mmCIF file of N, CA, C and O in Angstrom:
data_model
loop_
_atom_site.group_PDB
_atom_site.id
_atom_site.type_symbol
_atom_site.label_atom_id
_atom_site.label_comp_id
_atom_site.label_asym_id
_atom_site.label_seq_id
_atom_site.Cartn_x
_atom_site.Cartn_y
_atom_site.Cartn_z
ATOM 1 N N PRO A 1 0.084 10.693 -8.705
ATOM 2 C CA PRO A 1 -0.462 9.717 -7.762
ATOM 3 C C PRO A 1 -1.817 9.187 -8.232
ATOM 4 O O PRO A 1 -2.605 9.921 -8.807
ATOM 5 N N VAL A 2 -2.034 7.926 -7.948
ATOM 6 C CA VAL A 2 -3.301 7.278 -8.259
ATOM 7 C C VAL A 2 -4.283 7.463 -7.121
ATOM 8 O O VAL A 2 -5.442 7.755 -7.331
ATOM 9 N N ALA A 3 -3.803 7.272 -5.902
ATOM 10 C CA ALA A 3 -4.697 7.337 -4.742
ATOM 11 C C ALA A 3 -3.894 7.667 -3.499
ATOM 12 O O ALA A 3 -2.685 7.464 -3.449
ATOM 13 N N THR A 4 -4.599 8.190 -2.512
ATOM 14 C CA THR A 4 -3.983 8.444 -1.214
ATOM 15 C C THR A 4 -4.886 7.888 -0.129
ATOM 16 O O THR A 4 -6.084 7.717 -0.322
ATOM 17 N N GLU A 5 -4.295 7.614 1.010
ATOM 18 C CA GLU A 5 -5.038 7.104 2.161
ATOM 19 C C GLU A 5 -4.328 7.574 3.416
ATOM 20 O O GLU A 5 -3.109 7.724 3.429
ATOM 21 N N VAL A 6 -5.074 7.802 4.475
ATOM 22 C CA VAL A 6 -4.519 8.187 5.771
ATOM 23 C C VAL A 6 -4.901 7.113 6.779
ATOM 24 O O VAL A 6 -6.070 6.726 6.860
ATOM 25 N N ASP A 7 -3.913 6.601 7.530
ATOM 26 C CA ASP A 7 -4.222 5.577 8.519
ATOM 27 C C ASP A 7 -4.591 6.201 9.859
ATOM 28 O O ASP A 7 -4.577 7.429 10.024
ATOM 29 N N SER A 8 -4.923 5.357 10.819
ATOM 30 C CA SER A 8 -5.390 5.837 12.125
ATOM 31 C C SER A 8 -4.305 6.556 12.914
ATOM 32 O O SER A 8 -4.603 7.264 13.874
ATOM 33 N N ASN A 9 -3.032 6.404 12.513
ATOM 34 C CA ASN A 9 -1.927 7.097 13.184
ATOM 35 C C ASN A 9 -1.564 8.415 12.516
ATOM 36 O O ASN A 9 -0.657 9.094 12.951
ATOM 37 N N GLY A 10 -2.253 8.739 11.408
ATOM 38 C CA GLY A 10 -1.979 9.988 10.712
ATOM 39 C C GLY A 10 -0.952 9.884 9.596
ATOM 40 O O GLY A 10 -0.593 10.894 8.990
ATOM 41 N N ASN A 11 -0.443 8.681 9.312
ATOM 42 C CA ASN A 11 0.477 8.489 8.189
ATOM 43 C C ASN A 11 -0.305 8.577 6.887
ATOM 44 O O ASN A 11 -1.438 8.105 6.801
ATOM 45 N N ILE A 12 0.312 9.158 5.869
ATOM 46 C CA ILE A 12 -0.330 9.309 4.568
ATOM 47 C C ILE A 12 0.353 8.357 3.589
ATOM 48 O O ILE A 12 1.578 8.328 3.497
ATOM 49 N N TYR A 13 -0.460 7.587 2.853
ATOM 50 C CA TYR A 13 0.049 6.650 1.854
ATOM 51 C C TYR A 13 -0.349 7.147 0.481
ATOM 52 O O TYR A 13 -1.473 7.576 0.268
ATOM 53 N N VAL A 14 0.601 7.077 -0.462
ATOM 54 C CA VAL A 14 0.362 7.549 -1.825
ATOM 55 C C VAL A 14 0.815 6.456 -2.789
ATOM 56 O O VAL A 14 1.943 5.976 -2.708
ATOM 57 N N ALA A 15 -0.082 6.071 -3.691
ATOM 58 C CA ALA A 15 0.267 5.119 -4.746
ATOM 59 C C ALA A 15 0.622 5.912 -5.995
ATOM 60 O O ALA A 15 -0.123 6.792 -6.414
ATOM 61 N N ASP A 16 1.761 5.590 -6.593
ATOM 62 C CA ASP A 16 2.234 6.276 -7.784
ATOM 63 C C ASP A 16 2.152 5.319 -8.975
ATOM 64 O O ASP A 16 2.916 4.353 -9.060
ATOM 65 N N ARG A 17 1.210 5.561 -9.858
ATOM 66 C CA ARG A 17 1.002 4.676 -11.006
ATOM 67 C C ARG A 17 2.227 4.613 -11.910
ATOM 68 O O ARG A 17 2.600 3.550 -12.400
ATOM 69 N N ALA A 18 2.880 5.729 -12.137
ATOM 70 C CA ALA A 18 4.000 5.786 -13.081
ATOM 71 C C ALA A 18 5.185 4.932 -12.632
ATOM 72 O O ALA A 18 5.862 4.323 -13.458
ATOM 73 N N THR A 19 5.438 4.866 -11.336
ATOM 74 C CA THR A 19 6.611 4.140 -10.840
ATOM 75 C C THR A 19 6.270 2.806 -10.194
ATOM 76 O O THR A 19 7.166 2.005 -9.942
ATOM 77 N N GLY A 20 4.993 2.557 -9.879
ATOM 78 C CA GLY A 20 4.601 1.335 -9.184
ATOM 79 C C GLY A 20 4.989 1.342 -7.718
ATOM 80 O O GLY A 20 5.015 0.314 -7.059
ATOM 81 N N LYS A 21 5.273 2.525 -7.182
ATOM 82 C CA LYS A 21 5.717 2.629 -5.789
ATOM 83 C C LYS A 21 4.584 3.095 -4.883
ATOM 84 O O LYS A 21 3.713 3.853 -5.296
ATOM 85 N N VAL A 22 4.635 2.630 -3.632
ATOM 86 C CA VAL A 22 3.734 3.109 -2.590
ATOM 87 C C VAL A 22 4.603 3.852 -1.584
ATOM 88 O O VAL A 22 5.559 3.289 -1.044
ATOM 89 N N HIS A 23 4.291 5.113 -1.366
ATOM 90 C CA HIS A 23 5.059 5.970 -0.456
ATOM 91 C C HIS A 23 4.266 6.183 0.833
ATOM 92 O O HIS A 23 3.040 6.225 0.809
ATOM 93 N N ARG A 24 4.986 6.338 1.928
ATOM 94 C CA ARG A 24 4.360 6.708 3.200
ATOM 95 C C ARG A 24 4.988 7.999 3.680
ATOM 96 O O ARG A 24 6.213 8.133 3.752
ATOM 97 N N LYS A 25 4.134 8.968 4.017
ATOM 98 C CA LYS A 25 4.602 10.187 4.672
ATOM 99 C C LYS A 25 4.189 10.072 6.126
ATOM 100 O O LYS A 25 2.998 10.110 6.467
ATOM 101 N N ALA A 26 5.172 9.893 6.989
ATOM 102 C CA ALA A 26 4.924 9.733 8.419
ATOM 103 C C ALA A 26 4.552 11.064 9.048
ATOM 104 O O ALA A 26 4.760 12.129 8.458
ATOM 105 N N THR A 27 4.033 10.992 10.244
ATOM 106 C CA THR A 27 3.605 12.203 10.937
ATOM 107 C C THR A 27 4.759 13.150 11.226
ATOM 108 O O THR A 27 4.549 14.339 11.405
ATOM 109 N N ASP A 28 6.005 12.635 11.244
ATOM 110 C CA ASP A 28 7.160 13.510 11.464
ATOM 111 C C ASP A 28 7.679 14.118 10.165
ATOM 112 O O ASP A 28 8.690 14.813 10.156
ATOM 113 N N GLY A 29 6.986 13.822 9.024
ATOM 114 C CA GLY A 29 7.364 14.387 7.738
ATOM 115 C C GLY A 29 8.271 13.501 6.897
ATOM 116 O O GLY A 29 8.541 13.799 5.737
ATOM 117 N N THR A 30 8.741 12.399 7.463
ATOM 118 C CA THR A 30 9.611 11.477 6.739
ATOM 119 C C THR A 30 8.828 10.779 5.634
ATOM 120 O O THR A 30 7.741 10.260 5.867
ATOM 121 N N ILE A 31 9.394 10.755 4.420
ATOM 122 C CA ILE A 31 8.765 10.063 3.296
ATOM 123 C C ILE A 31 9.589 8.829 2.970
ATOM 124 O O ILE A 31 10.805 8.908 2.784
ATOM 125 N N THR A 32 8.907 7.672 2.910
ATOM 126 C CA THR A 32 9.559 6.395 2.682
ATOM 127 C C THR A 32 8.818 5.634 1.594
ATOM 128 O O THR A 32 7.582 5.625 1.589
ATOM 129 N N VAL A 33 9.553 4.983 0.693
ATOM 130 C CA VAL A 33 8.937 4.055 -0.247
ATOM 131 C C VAL A 33 8.751 2.750 0.515
ATOM 132 O O VAL A 33 9.718 2.138 0.960
ATOM 133 N N ILE A 34 7.498 2.336 0.701
ATOM 134 C CA ILE A 34 7.250 1.126 1.484
ATOM 135 C C ILE A 34 7.071 -0.107 0.610
ATOM 136 O O ILE A 34 7.147 -1.227 1.097
ATOM 137 N N ALA A 35 6.805 0.093 -0.668
ATOM 138 C CA ALA A 35 6.680 -1.051 -1.577
ATOM 139 C C ALA A 35 6.952 -0.595 -2.994
ATOM 140 O O ALA A 35 6.609 0.522 -3.364
ATOM 141 N N GLU A 36 7.585 -1.478 -3.754
ATOM 142 C CA GLU A 36 7.776 -1.255 -5.183
ATOM 143 C C GLU A 36 7.162 -2.456 -5.878
ATOM 144 O O GLU A 36 7.708 -3.555 -5.829
ATOM 145 N N LEU A 37 6.009 -2.254 -6.474
ATOM 146 C CA LEU A 37 5.269 -3.339 -7.099
ATOM 147 C C LEU A 37 5.510 -3.314 -8.595
ATOM 148 O O LEU A 37 5.480 -2.264 -9.225
ATOM 149 N N SER A 38 5.764 -4.471 -9.164
ATOM 150 C CA SER A 38 6.198 -4.548 -10.554
ATOM 151 C C SER A 38 5.113 -4.156 -11.549
ATOM 152 O O SER A 38 5.411 -3.748 -12.659
ATOM 153 N N LEU A 39 3.854 -4.282 -11.182
ATOM 154 C CA LEU A 39 2.768 -3.928 -12.086
ATOM 155 C C LEU A 39 2.230 -2.556 -11.742
ATOM 156 O O LEU A 39 2.383 -2.078 -10.626
ATOM 157 N N GLY A 40 1.594 -1.929 -12.704
ATOM 158 C CA GLY A 40 1.012 -0.616 -12.456
ATOM 159 C C GLY A 40 -0.028 -0.659 -11.355
ATOM 160 O O GLY A 40 -0.607 -1.693 -11.066
ATOM 161 N N LEU A 41 -0.272 0.475 -10.749
ATOM 162 C CA LEU A 41 -1.214 0.562 -9.636
ATOM 163 C C LEU A 41 -2.499 1.231 -10.077
ATOM 164 O O LEU A 41 -2.486 2.173 -10.848
ATOM 165 N N ASP A 42 -3.606 0.736 -9.572
ATOM 166 C CA ASP A 42 -4.901 1.347 -9.842
ATOM 167 C C ASP A 42 -5.444 2.085 -8.625
ATOM 168 O O ASP A 42 -6.067 3.116 -8.746
ATOM 169 N N ASN A 43 -5.243 1.559 -7.453
ATOM 170 C CA ASN A 43 -5.870 2.128 -6.276
ATOM 171 C C ASN A 43 -5.108 1.682 -5.034
ATOM 172 O O ASN A 43 -4.351 0.743 -5.073
ATOM 173 N N VAL A 44 -5.343 2.359 -3.948
ATOM 174 C CA VAL A 44 -4.762 1.977 -2.663
ATOM 175 C C VAL A 44 -5.762 2.348 -1.580
ATOM 176 O O VAL A 44 -6.440 3.359 -1.680
ATOM 177 N N TRP A 45 -5.891 1.519 -0.563
ATOM 178 C CA TRP A 45 -6.799 1.854 0.517
ATOM 179 C C TRP A 45 -6.459 1.021 1.746
ATOM 180 O O TRP A 45 -5.846 -0.016 1.656
ATOM 181 N N LEU A 46 -6.835 1.502 2.890
ATOM 182 C CA LEU A 46 -6.718 0.752 4.138
ATOM 183 C C LEU A 46 -8.086 0.186 4.447
ATOM 184 O O LEU A 46 -9.082 0.895 4.329
ATOM 185 N N SER A 47 -8.130 -1.076 4.823
ATOM 186 C CA SER A 47 -9.452 -1.631 5.050
ATOM 187 C C SER A 47 -9.628 -2.327 6.387
ATOM 188 O O SER A 47 -10.674 -2.880 6.641
ATOM 189 N N ASP A 48 -8.613 -2.321 7.221
ATOM 190 C CA ASP A 48 -8.805 -2.954 8.523
ATOM 191 C C ASP A 48 -8.023 -2.236 9.606
ATOM 192 O O ASP A 48 -7.276 -1.313 9.339
ATOM 193 N N ASP A 49 -8.232 -2.688 10.832
ATOM 194 C CA ASP A 49 -7.571 -2.072 11.987
ATOM 195 C C ASP A 49 -6.284 -2.778 12.370
ATOM 196 O O ASP A 49 -5.743 -2.534 13.429
ATOM 197 N N GLU A 50 -5.799 -3.672 11.522
ATOM 198 C CA GLU A 50 -4.595 -4.438 11.830
ATOM 199 C C GLU A 50 -3.396 -3.990 11.005
ATOM 200 O O GLU A 50 -2.498 -4.777 10.734
ATOM 201 N N SER A 51 -3.389 -2.738 10.583
ATOM 202 C CA SER A 51 -2.277 -2.145 9.831
ATOM 203 C C SER A 51 -2.015 -2.822 8.496
ATOM 204 O O SER A 51 -0.884 -2.960 8.068
ATOM 205 N N ASN A 52 -3.075 -3.254 7.827
ATOM 206 C CA ASN A 52 -2.937 -3.804 6.487
ATOM 207 C C ASN A 52 -3.330 -2.744 5.479
ATOM 208 O O ASN A 52 -4.376 -2.128 5.583
ATOM 209 N N LEU A 53 -2.455 -2.549 4.504
ATOM 210 C CA LEU A 53 -2.704 -1.636 3.401
ATOM 211 C C LEU A 53 -2.953 -2.501 2.180
ATOM 212 O O LEU A 53 -2.165 -3.386 1.870
ATOM 213 N N TYR A 54 -4.061 -2.270 1.498
ATOM 214 C CA TYR A 54 -4.409 -3.057 0.322
ATOM 215 C C TYR A 54 -4.212 -2.207 -0.925
ATOM 216 O O TYR A 54 -4.653 -1.082 -0.985
ATOM 217 N N VAL A 55 -3.535 -2.776 -1.916
ATOM 218 C CA VAL A 55 -3.209 -2.074 -3.147
ATOM 219 C C VAL A 55 -3.663 -2.946 -4.310
ATOM 220 O O VAL A 55 -3.343 -4.133 -4.360
ATOM 221 N N SER A 56 -4.404 -2.357 -5.245
ATOM 222 C CA SER A 56 -4.816 -3.124 -6.422
ATOM 223 C C SER A 56 -4.026 -2.663 -7.636
ATOM 224 O O SER A 56 -3.704 -1.495 -7.784
ATOM 225 N N GLY A 57 -3.695 -3.629 -8.502
ATOM 226 C CA GLY A 57 -2.937 -3.341 -9.707
ATOM 227 C C GLY A 57 -3.831 -3.321 -10.926
ATOM 228 O O GLY A 57 -4.996 -3.715 -10.869
ATOM 229 N N ASN A 58 -3.284 -2.879 -12.036
ATOM 230 C CA ASN A 58 -4.093 -2.740 -13.239
ATOM 231 C C ASN A 58 -4.272 -4.053 -13.994
ATOM 232 O O ASN A 58 -4.902 -4.081 -15.033
ATOM 233 N N ASN A 59 -3.733 -5.149 -13.492
ATOM 234 C CA ASN A 59 -3.933 -6.462 -14.100
ATOM 235 C C ASN A 59 -4.717 -7.373 -13.163
ATOM 236 O O ASN A 59 -4.472 -8.579 -13.108
ATOM 237 N N ASN A 60 -5.662 -6.801 -12.419
ATOM 238 C CA ASN A 60 -6.491 -7.545 -11.467
ATOM 239 C C ASN A 60 -5.687 -8.154 -10.328
ATOM 240 O O ASN A 60 -6.080 -9.150 -9.744
ATOM 241 N N ASP A 61 -4.529 -7.575 -10.018
ATOM 242 C CA ASP A 61 -3.710 -8.045 -8.907
ATOM 243 C C ASP A 61 -4.099 -7.309 -7.642
ATOM 244 O O ASP A 61 -4.504 -6.150 -7.672
ATOM 245 N N LEU A 62 -3.954 -7.990 -6.516
ATOM 246 C CA LEU A 62 -4.221 -7.384 -5.217
ATOM 247 C C LEU A 62 -3.072 -7.734 -4.288
ATOM 248 O O LEU A 62 -2.681 -8.893 -4.182
ATOM 249 N N TRP A 63 -2.507 -6.722 -3.645
ATOM 250 C CA TRP A 63 -1.449 -6.938 -2.674
ATOM 251 C C TRP A 63 -1.931 -6.503 -1.308
ATOM 252 O O TRP A 63 -2.624 -5.496 -1.165
ATOM 253 N N ARG A 64 -1.545 -7.259 -0.283
ATOM 254 C CA ARG A 64 -1.762 -6.827 1.098
ATOM 255 C C ARG A 64 -0.384 -6.548 1.664
ATOM 256 O O ARG A 64 0.491 -7.401 1.663
ATOM 257 N N ILE A 65 -0.198 -5.328 2.137
ATOM 258 C CA ILE A 65 1.076 -4.910 2.709
ATOM 259 C C ILE A 65 0.862 -4.755 4.204
ATOM 260 O O ILE A 65 0.040 -3.962 4.651
ATOM 261 N N ARG A 66 1.584 -5.528 4.988
ATOM 262 C CA ARG A 66 1.472 -5.501 6.449
ATOM 263 C C ARG A 66 2.431 -4.456 6.987
ATOM 264 O O ARG A 66 3.636 -4.505 6.723
ATOM 265 N N ILE A 67 1.906 -3.505 7.735
ATOM 266 C CA ILE A 67 2.719 -2.428 8.288
ATOM 267 C C ILE A 67 2.517 -2.409 9.798
ATOM 268 O O ILE A 67 1.438 -2.120 10.282
ATOM 269 N N SER A 68 3.556 -2.773 10.533
ATOM 270 C CA SER A 68 3.472 -2.702 11.989
ATOM 271 C C SER A 68 4.850 -2.384 12.550
ATOM 272 O O SER A 68 5.837 -3.005 12.168
ATOM 273 N N ASN A 69 4.903 -1.423 13.420
ATOM 274 C CA ASN A 69 6.164 -1.012 14.043
ATOM 275 C C ASN A 69 7.266 -0.792 13.008
ATOM 276 O O ASN A 69 8.404 -1.183 13.200
ATOM 277 N N ASN A 70 6.887 -0.157 11.881
ATOM 278 C CA ASN A 70 7.802 0.125 10.778
ATOM 279 C C ASN A 70 8.384 -1.135 10.136
ATOM 280 O O ASN A 70 9.362 -1.078 9.427
ATOM 281 N N ASN A 71 7.762 -2.294 10.408
ATOM 282 C CA ASN A 71 8.138 -3.541 9.733
ATOM 283 C C ASN A 71 7.152 -3.725 8.589
ATOM 284 O O ASN A 71 5.960 -3.898 8.822
ATOM 285 N N ILE A 72 7.628 -3.682 7.366
ATOM 286 C CA ILE A 72 6.752 -3.681 6.196
ATOM 287 C C ILE A 72 6.997 -4.952 5.393
ATOM 288 O O ILE A 72 8.127 -5.261 5.039
ATOM 289 N N ARG A 73 5.923 -5.701 5.140
ATOM 290 C CA ARG A 73 6.042 -6.931 4.356
ATOM 291 C C ARG A 73 4.886 -6.999 3.366
ATOM 292 O O ARG A 73 3.735 -6.768 3.736
ATOM 293 N N VAL A 74 5.194 -7.357 2.124
ATOM 294 C CA VAL A 74 4.137 -7.625 1.150
ATOM 295 C C VAL A 74 3.741 -9.076 1.357
ATOM 296 O O VAL A 74 4.537 -9.986 1.179
ATOM 297 N N LEU A 75 2.486 -9.300 1.781
ATOM 298 C CA LEU A 75 2.048 -10.640 2.159
ATOM 299 C C LEU A 75 1.316 -11.379 1.063
ATOM 300 O O LEU A 75 1.374 -12.593 0.998
ATOM 301 N N ILE A 76 0.576 -10.679 0.249
ATOM 302 C CA ILE A 76 -0.255 -11.344 -0.737
ATOM 303 C C ILE A 76 -0.048 -10.695 -2.102
ATOM 304 O O ILE A 76 0.026 -9.502 -2.208
ATOM 305 N N SER A 77 0.021 -11.516 -3.101
ATOM 306 C CA SER A 77 -0.087 -11.047 -4.472
ATOM 307 C C SER A 77 -1.000 -12.049 -5.155
ATOM 308 O O SER A 77 -0.659 -13.218 -5.272
ATOM 309 N N ALA A 78 -2.179 -11.634 -5.562
ATOM 310 C CA ALA A 78 -3.159 -12.566 -6.093
ATOM 311 C C ALA A 78 -3.896 -11.956 -7.275
ATOM 312 O O ALA A 78 -4.103 -10.753 -7.339
ATOM 313 N N ASP A 79 -4.316 -12.807 -8.177
ATOM 314 C CA ASP A 79 -5.172 -12.395 -9.296
ATOM 315 C C ASP A 79 -6.604 -12.468 -8.807
ATOM 316 O O ASP A 79 -7.072 -13.515 -8.400
ATOM 317 N N VAL A 80 -7.286 -11.342 -8.811
ATOM 318 C CA VAL A 80 -8.668 -11.290 -8.311
ATOM 319 C C VAL A 80 -9.671 -11.079 -9.435
ATOM 320 O O VAL A 80 -10.757 -10.572 -9.205
ATOM 321 N N SER A 81 -9.328 -11.530 -10.648
ATOM 322 C CA SER A 81 -10.210 -11.305 -11.785
ATOM 323 C C SER A 81 -11.424 -12.225 -11.765
ATOM 324 O O SER A 81 -12.416 -11.970 -12.412
ATOM 325 N N ASN A 82 -11.365 -13.315 -11.021
ATOM 326 C CA ASN A 82 -12.498 -14.254 -10.961
ATOM 327 C C ASN A 82 -13.319 -14.045 -9.729
ATOM 328 O O ASN A 82 -12.954 -13.783 -8.706
#
């Protein structure tokens, strides 16, 4: 794993650099792959109270993953090198 984060509901998120996957371990113990990103991962963190998970890639990419009521969508993929 590259990084882990815990949200306000107690879910644990793990970024796996080797596979490009972001996993969520729910409070009931269920482990789910919530995103499979094509580029390698550098870091993962939660930065707001609106259930957005932010993941940075090793090519200056940034993804925002919206997580609400178990509805997961990758909303942004952007080059943040500038």
